mmCIF file of C-alpha atoms (C1' of nucleotides) in Angstrom:
data_model
loop_
_atom_site.group_PDB
_atom_site.id
_atom_site.type_symbol
_atom_site.label_atom_id
_atom_site.label_comp_id
_atom_site.label_asym_id
_atom_site.label_seq_id
_atom_site.Cartn_x
_atom_site.Cartn_y
_atom_site.Cartn_z
ATOM 1 C CA MET A 1 53.060 73.102 -8.649
ATOM 2 C CA GLU A 2 52.311 76.496 -7.699
ATOM 3 C CA GLU A 3 51.208 76.454 -11.389
ATOM 4 C CA THR A 4 48.898 73.713 -10.056
ATOM 5 C CA MET A 5 47.485 75.984 -7.135
ATOM 6 C CA LYS A 6 47.366 78.834 -9.134
ATOM 7 C CA TRP A 7 44.805 76.493 -11.301
ATOM 8 C CA GLY A 8 43.079 75.587 -8.541
ATOM 9 C CA GLN A 9 42.262 78.416 -7.154
ATOM 10 C CA LEU A 10 40.763 79.935 -10.296
ATOM 11 C CA ASN A 11 38.740 76.977 -10.608
ATOM 12 C CA LEU A 12 37.973 77.276 -7.255
ATOM 13 C CA MET A 13 36.944 80.794 -7.756
ATOM 14 C CA SER A 14 34.567 80.159 -10.634
ATOM 15 C CA GLU A 15 32.828 78.047 -8.923
ATOM 16 C CA LEU A 16 31.925 80.030 -6.608
ATOM 17 C CA ILE A 17 30.925 83.329 -8.281
ATOM 18 C CA GLN A 18 29.023 80.459 -10.092
ATOM 19 C CA GLY A 19 27.463 79.251 -7.509
ATOM 20 C CA LYS A 20 26.078 82.609 -5.754
ATOM 21 C CA GLU A 21 25.317 83.737 -9.454
ATOM 22 C CA PHE A 22 22.794 80.003 -9.750
ATOM 23 C CA ALA A 23 21.713 81.437 -5.615
ATOM 24 C CA GLU A 24 21.655 85.156 -6.960
ATOM 25 C CA GLN A 25 18.849 83.774 -10.104
ATOM 26 C CA LEU A 26 16.931 81.333 -7.565
ATOM 27 C CA CYS A 27 16.356 84.739 -5.081
ATOM 28 C CA SER A 28 15.109 85.912 -8.068
ATOM 29 C CA HIS A 29 12.994 83.131 -9.071
ATOM 30 C CA LEU A 30 11.717 82.994 -5.161
ATOM 31 C CA SER A 31 9.938 86.649 -5.944
ATOM 32 C CA SER A 32 8.370 85.472 -9.848
ATOM 33 C CA SER A 33 5.714 82.461 -10.259
ATOM 34 C CA SER A 34 8.475 80.376 -10.953
ATOM 35 C CA SER A 35 8.345 76.277 -11.393
ATOM 36 C CA LEU A 36 9.428 74.264 -8.789
ATOM 37 C CA GLU A 37 11.382 72.636 -10.749
ATOM 38 C CA GLU A 38 13.117 75.625 -12.429
ATOM 39 C CA LYS A 39 13.963 76.509 -8.603
ATOM 40 C CA GLU A 40 14.902 72.963 -7.754
ATOM 41 C CA LEU A 41 17.159 72.846 -10.953
ATOM 42 C CA LEU A 42 19.012 75.506 -9.551
ATOM 43 C CA LEU A 43 19.280 74.463 -6.121
ATOM 44 C CA GLU A 44 21.286 71.500 -8.068
ATOM 45 C CA LYS A 45 23.058 74.418 -9.537
ATOM 46 C CA ILE A 46 24.148 76.068 -6.503
ATOM 47 C CA LEU A 47 24.880 72.814 -4.850
ATOM 48 C CA LEU A 48 27.019 71.975 -7.882
ATOM 49 C CA SER A 49 29.104 74.499 -7.763
ATOM 50 C CA TYR A 50 29.780 74.407 -3.678
ATOM 51 C CA GLU A 51 30.443 70.464 -3.944
ATOM 52 C CA LYS A 52 33.282 71.305 -6.969
ATOM 53 C CA ALA A 53 34.608 74.702 -5.246
ATOM 54 C CA LEU A 54 34.874 72.592 -1.732
ATOM 55 C CA SER A 55 36.715 68.980 -3.937
ATOM 56 C CA LEU A 56 38.852 71.943 -5.495
ATOM 57 C CA LEU A 57 40.106 72.767 -1.300
ATOM 58 C CA SER A 58 40.390 69.580 -0.431
ATOM 59 C CA VAL A 59 42.941 69.310 -2.886
ATOM 60 C CA GLY A 60 45.247 71.936 -1.390
ATOM 61 C CA GLU A 61 43.940 70.652 2.232
ATOM 62 C CA THR A 62 45.252 67.838 1.557
ATOM 63 C CA GLU A 63 49.033 68.664 1.063
ATOM 64 C CA VAL A 64 48.787 69.892 4.679
ATOM 65 C CA THR A 65 49.137 66.934 7.379
ATOM 66 C CA ASN A 66 46.282 65.916 8.358
ATOM 67 C CA GLY A 67 45.117 66.001 4.706
ATOM 68 C CA LYS A 68 43.485 62.514 4.990
ATOM 69 C CA MET A 69 40.483 63.452 7.225
ATOM 70 C CA MET A 70 39.623 66.629 5.378
ATOM 71 C CA MET A 71 39.818 64.718 2.133
ATOM 72 C CA ASP A 72 37.646 62.010 3.597
ATOM 73 C CA SER A 73 35.087 64.336 4.910
ATOM 74 C CA LEU A 74 34.941 66.713 1.786
ATOM 75 C CA CYS A 75 34.495 63.564 -1.038
ATOM 76 C CA SER A 76 32.065 62.611 1.128
ATOM 77 C CA PHE A 77 30.086 65.416 1.286
ATOM 78 C CA ILE A 78 30.809 65.303 -2.394
ATOM 79 C CA GLY A 79 28.593 62.359 -2.751
ATOM 80 C CA GLY A 80 30.453 59.336 -1.527
ATOM 81 C CA SER A 81 32.409 58.777 -3.741
ATOM 82 C CA PRO A 82 34.497 55.629 -3.752
ATOM 83 C CA LYS A 83 37.784 57.174 -2.697
ATOM 84 C CA SER A 84 36.450 58.209 0.301
ATOM 85 C CA GLU A 85 35.762 55.256 1.289
ATOM 86 C CA VAL A 86 39.341 53.597 0.241
ATOM 87 C CA LEU A 87 40.110 56.217 2.567
ATOM 88 C CA ASP A 88 38.490 54.285 5.406
ATOM 89 C CA GLN A 89 39.368 51.280 5.339
ATOM 90 C CA ASP A 90 42.401 52.294 5.230
ATOM 91 C CA PHE A 91 41.863 52.582 8.820
ATOM 92 C CA ASN A 92 42.715 49.973 10.040
ATOM 93 C CA HIS A 93 42.565 49.532 13.792
ATOM 94 C CA LYS A 94 45.828 50.213 14.871
ATOM 95 C CA ASP A 95 45.318 53.353 12.636
ATOM 96 C CA SER A 96 42.174 54.544 14.835
ATOM 97 C CA ILE A 97 43.697 54.005 17.798
ATOM 98 C CA LYS A 98 46.491 55.997 16.672
ATOM 99 C CA LYS A 99 44.562 58.900 15.321
ATOM 100 C CA ARG A 100 41.686 58.625 18.028
ATOM 101 C CA LYS A 101 42.579 62.175 19.170
ATOM 102 C CA THR A 102 42.522 63.303 15.213
ATOM 103 C CA MET A 103 39.398 62.188 15.070
ATOM 104 C CA PRO A 104 36.864 64.818 14.631
ATOM 105 C CA ARG A 105 34.993 65.509 17.606
ATOM 106 C CA TRP A 106 32.264 67.234 19.282
ATOM 107 C CA THR A 107 29.876 67.726 22.007
ATOM 108 C CA LYS A 108 26.580 68.414 22.629
ATOM 109 C CA GLN A 109 24.605 68.418 25.569
ATOM 110 C CA VAL A 110 20.613 67.311 25.469
ATOM 111 C CA LYS A 111 18.172 67.215 28.136
ATOM 112 C CA ASP A 112 17.302 64.154 28.967
ATOM 113 C CA CYS A 113 13.575 64.237 28.109
ATOM 114 C CA SER A 114 12.640 61.015 27.982
ATOM 115 C CA GLY A 115 12.662 60.124 31.932
ATOM 116 C CA THR A 116 13.955 56.133 31.806
ATOM 117 C CA GLY A 117 17.207 57.772 33.481
ATOM 118 C CA LEU A 118 19.621 55.477 30.620
ATOM 119 C CA GLU A 119 22.297 57.488 29.050
ATOM 120 C CA GLY A 120 21.502 55.097 26.037
ATOM 121 C CA SER A 121 18.506 55.469 25.002
ATOM 122 C CA GLN A 122 18.051 59.104 23.680
ATOM 123 C CA ASP A 123 17.692 58.392 20.477
ATOM 124 C CA ASP A 124 19.946 59.813 17.679
ATOM 125 C CA GLY A 125 18.827 58.257 14.431
ATOM 126 C CA TYR A 126 21.621 55.078 15.063
ATOM 127 C CA SER A 127 21.787 51.887 16.555
ATOM 128 C CA TRP A 128 24.472 52.079 19.641
ATOM 129 C CA ARG A 129 26.505 49.084 20.923
ATOM 130 C CA LYS A 130 27.198 49.601 24.207
ATOM 131 C CA TYR A 131 30.683 48.836 25.113
ATOM 132 C CA GLY A 132 31.604 49.923 27.917
ATOM 133 C CA GLN A 133 31.026 52.345 31.049
ATOM 134 C CA LYS A 134 34.244 54.005 33.107
ATOM 135 C CA ASP A 135 34.053 55.972 35.987
ATOM 136 C CA ILE A 136 36.039 59.448 35.511
ATOM 137 C CA LEU A 137 37.580 61.400 37.930
ATOM 138 C CA GLY A 138 35.490 64.366 39.606
ATOM 139 C CA SER A 139 32.114 63.024 37.500
ATOM 140 C CA LYS A 140 29.108 61.737 39.847
ATOM 141 C CA PHE A 141 28.100 59.936 37.170
ATOM 142 C CA PRO A 142 29.908 56.456 35.094
ATOM 143 C CA ARG A 143 30.292 57.230 31.500
ATOM 144 C CA GLY A 144 29.423 54.913 28.926
ATOM 145 C CA TYR A 145 30.938 54.412 25.967
ATOM 146 C CA TYR A 146 28.932 53.204 22.031
ATOM 147 C CA ARG A 147 29.674 52.446 19.136
ATOM 148 C CA CYS A 148 27.954 51.745 15.505
ATOM 149 C CA THR A 149 26.652 48.483 16.092
ATOM 150 C CA HIS A 150 27.304 47.943 12.180
ATOM 151 C CA ARG A 151 30.991 48.647 13.578
ATOM 152 C CA ASN A 152 32.036 44.974 12.594
ATOM 153 C CA VAL A 153 29.731 44.557 9.806
ATOM 154 C CA GLN A 154 30.462 47.697 7.802
ATOM 155 C CA GLY A 155 33.295 48.820 9.582
ATOM 156 C CA CYS A 156 31.710 51.842 10.597
ATOM 157 C CA LEU A 157 34.085 53.327 13.217
ATOM 158 C CA ALA A 158 31.533 56.460 14.835
ATOM 159 C CA THR A 159 31.915 55.958 18.412
ATOM 160 C CA LYS A 160 29.795 58.607 20.967
ATOM 161 C CA GLN A 161 30.168 59.138 25.041
ATOM 162 C CA VAL A 162 27.550 59.658 27.230
ATOM 163 C CA GLN A 163 28.212 61.242 30.218
ATOM 164 C CA ARG A 164 25.334 62.262 32.932
ATOM 165 C CA SER A 165 26.119 65.777 33.951
ATOM 166 C CA ASP A 166 27.238 66.412 37.377
ATOM 167 C CA GLU A 167 25.546 70.234 37.904
ATOM 168 C CA ASP A 168 22.754 69.025 35.968
ATOM 169 C CA PRO A 169 21.536 65.235 36.034
ATOM 170 C CA THR A 170 18.507 65.512 33.368
ATOM 171 C CA ILE A 171 21.562 66.836 30.561
ATOM 172 C CA LEU A 172 23.379 64.458 29.016
ATOM 173 C CA GLU A 173 26.961 65.478 27.675
ATOM 174 C CA ILE A 174 26.502 63.611 24.589
ATOM 175 C CA THR A 175 29.895 63.168 22.948
ATOM 176 C CA TYR A 176 30.462 61.716 19.191
ATOM 177 C CA ARG A 177 33.324 60.617 17.727
ATOM 178 C CA GLY A 178 34.314 60.309 13.611
ATOM 179 C CA ARG A 179 31.865 59.300 11.048
ATOM 180 C CA HIS A 180 28.851 56.961 10.271
ATOM 181 C CA THR A 181 30.185 55.280 7.535
ATOM 182 C CA CYS A 182 27.310 52.769 7.905
ATOM 183 C CA THR A 183 24.456 52.095 5.687
ATOM 184 C CA GLN A 184 22.300 53.762 8.446
ATOM 185 C CA ALA A 185 24.229 57.211 7.279
ATOM 186 C CA SER A 186 22.693 57.926 4.402
ATOM 187 C CA HIS A 187 19.308 56.075 5.535
ATOM 188 C CA VAL A 188 18.966 58.474 8.383
ATOM 189 C CA LYS A 189 19.141 61.344 6.404
ATOM 190 C CA LYS A 190 17.146 59.956 3.743
ATOM 191 C CA THR A 191 14.078 59.291 5.805
ATOM 192 C CA LEU A 192 13.083 62.274 7.667
ATOM 193 C CA PRO A 193 12.317 64.319 5.409
ATOM 194 C CA LEU A 194 9.760 61.119 4.080
ATOM 195 C CA LYS A 195 8.767 60.746 7.829
ATOM 196 C CA ARG A 196 7.443 64.096 7.432
ATOM 197 C CA LYS A 197 5.377 63.184 4.443
ATOM 198 C CA VAL A 198 4.148 60.454 6.048
ATOM 199 C CA ILE A 199 3.095 62.787 8.649
ATOM 200 C CA GLU A 200 1.804 65.031 6.139
ATOM 201 C CA ASN A 201 0.253 62.860 3.956
ATOM 202 C CA ASN A 202 -1.708 60.746 6.668
ATOM 203 C CA PRO A 203 -1.843 61.996 10.119
ATOM 204 C CA MET A 204 -3.737 58.913 10.850
ATOM 205 C CA GLN A 205 -0.376 57.348 9.905
ATOM 206 C CA LYS A 206 1.121 56.649 13.404
ATOM 207 C CA HIS A 207 4.289 56.744 13.716
ATOM 208 C CA GLN A 208 5.760 54.880 16.502
ATOM 209 C CA ASP A 209 6.680 57.527 18.499
ATOM 210 C CA HIS A 210 4.308 59.661 17.373
ATOM 211 C CA ASP A 211 3.805 61.069 20.870
ATOM 212 C CA GLN A 212 7.480 62.414 21.419
ATOM 213 C CA PRO A 213 8.293 65.035 19.961
ATOM 214 C CA LEU A 214 9.690 66.049 16.081
ATOM 215 C CA LEU A 215 13.019 64.926 15.666
ATOM 216 C CA GLU A 216 15.444 67.416 14.446
ATOM 217 C CA LEU A 217 19.119 66.937 12.436
ATOM 218 C CA ASN A 218 21.936 67.288 14.444
ATOM 219 C CA PRO A 219 25.367 67.875 12.677
ATOM 220 C CA GLU A 220 25.720 64.803 11.974
ATOM 221 C CA GLY A 221 22.497 63.886 10.100
ATOM 222 C CA PHE A 222 21.479 62.277 13.374
ATOM 223 C CA LEU A 223 18.157 62.705 15.466
ATOM 224 C CA ASN A 224 17.719 64.637 18.157
ATOM 225 C CA VAL A 225 14.952 63.846 20.641
ATOM 226 C CA GLY A 226 15.686 65.770 24.071
ATOM 227 C CA ALA A 227 16.400 69.476 23.817
ATOM 228 C CA GLU A 228 19.484 69.795 22.480
ATOM 229 C CA VAL A 229 20.919 72.710 24.616
ATOM 230 C CA GLU A 230 24.957 73.666 23.784
ATOM 231 C CA VAL A 231 27.315 72.126 20.833
ATOM 232 C CA LYS A 232 30.580 72.437 21.063
ATOM 233 C CA THR A 233 32.988 71.094 19.154
ATOM 234 C CA GLU A 234 36.315 69.803 19.932
ATOM 235 C CA GLU A 235 40.400 68.727 18.359
ATOM 236 C CA PHE A 236 39.570 70.294 14.576
ATOM 237 C CA ASP A 237 43.177 69.642 14.374
ATOM 238 C CA THR A 238 43.648 70.557 10.599
ATOM 239 C CA LYS A 239 46.880 72.223 10.156
ATOM 240 C CA GLU A 240 45.458 75.438 8.428
ATOM 241 C CA LYS A 241 41.842 76.299 8.403
ATOM 242 C CA ILE A 242 41.279 77.564 4.884
ATOM 243 C CA PHE A 243 37.470 79.456 5.749
ATOM 244 C CA PRO A 244 36.842 82.887 6.933
ATOM 245 C CA PRO A 245 35.112 83.877 9.457
ATOM 246 C CA PHE A 246 32.220 82.996 7.797
ATOM 247 C CA CYS A 247 27.704 84.619 8.683
ATOM 248 C CA PHE A 248 25.333 82.580 6.682
ATOM 249 C CA PRO A 249 21.884 82.706 6.199
ATOM 250 C CA TYR A 250 20.054 79.456 6.215
ATOM 251 C CA ALA A 251 16.515 78.786 5.201
ATOM 252 C CA SER A 252 15.541 75.377 5.250
ATOM 253 C CA ILE A 253 14.650 74.240 1.339
ATOM 254 C CA GLY A 254 11.302 71.871 1.770
ATOM 255 C CA SER A 255 11.073 68.360 1.963
ATOM 256 C CA GLU A 256 11.310 67.840 -1.789
ATOM 257 C CA ASN A 257 15.194 67.696 -1.965
ATOM 258 C CA GLU A 258 16.193 67.135 1.455
ATOM 259 C CA ASP A 259 19.378 64.454 -0.093
ATOM 260 C CA ASN A 260 21.114 67.589 -1.459
ATOM 261 C CA LEU A 261 20.588 69.990 2.506
ATOM 262 C CA LEU A 262 23.836 72.149 2.493
ATOM 263 C CA PHE A 263 26.479 71.223 4.257
ATOM 264 C CA SER A 264 26.092 67.062 4.731
ATOM 265 C CA GLU A 265 27.372 65.331 7.528
ATOM 266 C CA PRO A 266 31.041 64.722 6.191
ATOM 267 C CA LEU A 267 32.075 68.577 5.633
ATOM 268 C CA ILE A 268 30.405 69.749 8.769
ATOM 269 C CA GLU A 269 32.755 67.292 11.201
ATOM 270 C CA ASN A 270 35.395 69.431 9.587
ATOM 271 C CA HIS A 271 34.300 73.092 9.924
ATOM 272 C CA PHE A 272 30.922 73.410 10.099
ATOM 273 C CA MET A 273 29.049 71.783 12.682
ATOM 274 C CA GLY A 274 28.833 73.370 15.537
ATOM 275 C CA SER A 275 26.696 75.822 14.088
ATOM 276 C CA LEU A 276 25.076 73.915 12.130
ATOM 277 C CA SER A 277 23.547 71.903 15.117
ATOM 278 C CA SER A 278 21.420 74.579 15.361
ATOM 279 C CA PRO A 279 18.678 72.747 16.327
ATOM 280 C CA LYS A 280 16.446 74.942 14.512
ATOM 281 C CA PHE A 281 19.124 73.981 11.928
ATOM 282 C CA ILE A 282 17.673 71.553 8.955
ATOM 283 C CA SER A 283 14.303 71.120 11.619
ATOM 284 C CA PRO A 284 11.444 69.411 9.461
ATOM 285 C CA ALA A 285 9.500 70.302 12.318
ATOM 286 C CA THR A 286 10.584 74.398 11.912
ATOM 287 C CA PRO A 287 10.815 75.593 8.172
ATOM 288 C CA GLU A 288 11.654 79.127 10.171
ATOM 289 C CA THR A 289 15.165 80.331 8.183
ATOM 290 C CA ASN A 290 17.943 80.111 10.364
ATOM 291 C CA ILE A 291 20.681 82.683 10.492
ATOM 292 C CA PHE A 292 23.596 80.636 11.597
ATOM 293 C CA CYS A 293 26.975 82.397 12.225
ATOM 294 C CA LEU A 294 30.891 80.558 11.929
ATOM 295 C CA ASN A 295 33.660 81.569 13.226
ATOM 296 C CA VAL A 296 36.774 78.743 11.800
ATOM 297 C CA GLN A 297 39.961 79.916 13.870
ATOM 298 C CA THR A 298 42.632 80.238 11.591
ATOM 299 C CA SER A 299 46.198 79.241 13.721
ATOM 300 C CA GLU A 300 46.757 76.121 14.914
ATOM 301 C CA SER A 301 46.657 77.258 18.792
ATOM 302 C CA ASP A 302 43.127 78.799 18.543
ATOM 303 C CA VAL A 303 41.248 76.157 16.988
ATOM 304 C CA THR A 304 39.923 74.233 19.277
ATOM 305 C CA ASP A 305 36.471 74.314 21.592
ATOM 306 C CA THR A 306 34.608 76.552 18.844
ATOM 307 C CA VAL A 307 31.153 77.052 20.813
ATOM 308 C CA ILE A 308 27.919 78.125 20.118
ATOM 309 C CA SER A 309 24.966 77.996 21.722
ATOM 310 C CA ALA A 310 21.719 77.014 19.972
ATOM 311 C CA PRO A 311 18.981 79.110 20.076
ATOM 312 C CA THR A 312 16.304 78.264 22.241
ATOM 313 C CA SER A 313 13.385 80.569 20.425
ATOM 314 C CA VAL A 314 12.477 80.797 16.859
ATOM 315 C CA THR A 315 12.848 84.717 16.340
ATOM 316 C CA ASN A 316 13.902 84.296 12.545
ATOM 317 C CA SER A 317 12.930 86.191 9.685
ATOM 318 C CA PRO A 318 9.851 85.173 8.628
ATOM 319 C CA ILE A 319 11.038 83.578 5.084
ATOM 320 C CA THR A 320 9.414 81.029 3.727
ATOM 321 C CA ASP A 321 10.717 77.009 3.233
ATOM 322 C CA LEU A 322 12.112 77.531 -0.092
ATOM 323 C CA ASP A 323 13.376 80.579 1.050
ATOM 324 C CA LEU A 324 17.525 80.707 -0.154
ATOM 325 C CA LEU A 325 19.812 83.703 0.131
ATOM 326 C CA ILE A 326 23.383 83.841 -0.210
ATOM 327 C CA ASP A 327 24.739 86.810 0.392
ATOM 328 C CA PHE A 328 27.847 87.044 -0.442
ATOM 329 C CA ASP A 329 29.149 90.209 -0.021
ATOM 330 C CA SER A 330 28.254 89.588 3.852
ATOM 331 C CA CYS A 331 29.818 86.245 4.483
ATOM 332 C CA PHE A 332 32.625 87.511 3.157
ATOM 333 C CA PRO A 333 35.751 89.630 4.642
ATOM 334 C CA PRO A 334 35.994 92.582 1.881
ATOM 335 C CA ASN A 335 38.153 91.134 -0.290
ATOM 336 C CA GLU A 336 36.435 87.522 -0.846
ATOM 337 C CA SER A 337 33.496 89.716 -1.280
ATOM 338 C CA GLU A 338 35.646 92.013 -3.900
ATOM 339 C CA LEU A 339 36.350 88.621 -6.512
ATOM 340 C CA PHE A 340 33.303 88.064 -6.158
ATOM 341 C CA SER A 341 31.318 91.206 -7.173
ATOM 342 C CA SER A 342 33.736 92.073 -9.198
ATOM 343 C "C1'" DC B 1 21.010 31.324 20.288
ATOM 344 C "C1'" DA B 2 21.414 35.736 18.934
ATOM 345 C "C1'" DG B 3 22.727 40.004 20.038
ATOM 346 C "C1'" DA B 4 23.219 43.690 23.840
ATOM 347 C "C1'" DT B 5 25.219 44.496 27.927
ATOM 348 C "C1'" DT B 6 28.184 44.807 32.225
ATOM 349 C "C1'" DT B 7 32.951 44.765 34.314
ATOM 350 C "C1'" DG B 8 37.213 43.839 35.011
ATOM 351 C "C1'" DA B 9 41.694 43.777 32.977
ATOM 352 C "C1'" DC B 10 44.099 45.630 29.624
ATOM 353 C "C1'" DC B 11 46.265 49.703 26.196
ATOM 354 C "C1'" DT B 12 46.950 54.839 25.250
ATOM 355 C "C1'" DG B 13 48.762 58.662 25.624
ATOM 356 C "C1'" DA B 14 49.779 62.935 28.294
ATOM 357 C "C1'" DT C 1 52.148 57.064 36.314
ATOM 358 C "C1'" DC C 2 47.710 57.248 35.997
ATOM 359 C "C1'" DA C 3 43.087 58.682 33.889
ATOM 360 C "C1'" DG C 4 39.998 57.766 29.591
ATOM 361 C "C1'" DG C 5 39.741 54.382 26.618
ATOM 362 C "C1'" DT C 6 38.762 49.864 24.638
ATOM 363 C "C1'" DC C 7 39.066 44.880 24.576
ATOM 364 C "C1'" DA C 8 36.554 40.345 25.097
ATOM 365 C "C1'" DA C 9 34.772 37.545 28.213
ATOM 366 C "C1'" DA C 10 30.837 36.317 31.349
ATOM 367 C "C1'" DT C 11 26.243 37.448 31.748
ATOM 368 C "C1'" DC C 12 21.700 39.438 30.437
ATOM 369 C "C1'" DT C 13 17.276 39.449 27.650
ATOM 370 C "C1'" DG C 14 13.905 38.489 23.807
#
DNA sequence: CAGATTTGACCTGA
DNA sequence: TCAGGTCAAATCTG
């Protein structure tokens, strides 16, 4: 048992070190005149290393109380392995009710720029079906309950609750629950960059919402039409947290390889969603680099409500689209840094 | 007519 | 016990 853990840790460290090396190689390639293919290859290697590392982490994590969700998420992150699908299917109705509280949940506040006054009209890239509305005690406005349109067909358990803010009725508080397991989840991620390409390649071709602000990805790969104000993550009930406080300079990697975006939705749900949900994060419309930081709490008692305010202006370093800087030495606490630099 | 929305009833969890 | 969440029949809409 212990041997297994040690072996796993060694593998994990090995993968992370490898990832770092690839990142360093990529950095040197960026300053040289290497071909785009070479850079992409390195990016793929980096991502692969992290995927492996994360899968190794998940092995340990699944032994902890809330292992299912973690494993599920990580498997999905790695590329939607069949295992995650099986696990999702195991979520029968009773289970889903029992685990209602344990489902990943995060709230974001969105400025209602649609002018429609219709909460559900906030287009986040998914199709939702309203299944309820309720007056909430102490709230002026009722809360709308939405679930994925594909719930019946594909068993997608994603839901969201939309409630207008008391203080500012133009602000919608949207609480997302669960993750999309339906096909549109991947569809959203894949079509977004394409859309950008269409605009770039053929300016005459008008998309139906061409006069809206450029769409942005939120933690789940959702599209935001409105101006996102703040994102909260709630109820991470994983009992043990495995990530130290973690800063991670990130840059958009351009439109060619968006499928390989770091930290896709499932992982974000568990640990990273708050920070990755910065409006500028992975935003095709804003190639500027963003520094995002996250603090994952390590004790059970102070896990909830990681609140990360999204920057409202672009004040980032002038790094170009293809820049990807991963400074592990500054990201990890001293002992981890030493491990990586040894 | 199929799919979405509304809304009162019912269920769950704190 | 009660507020929040979900169900499901009725109704609406394209």
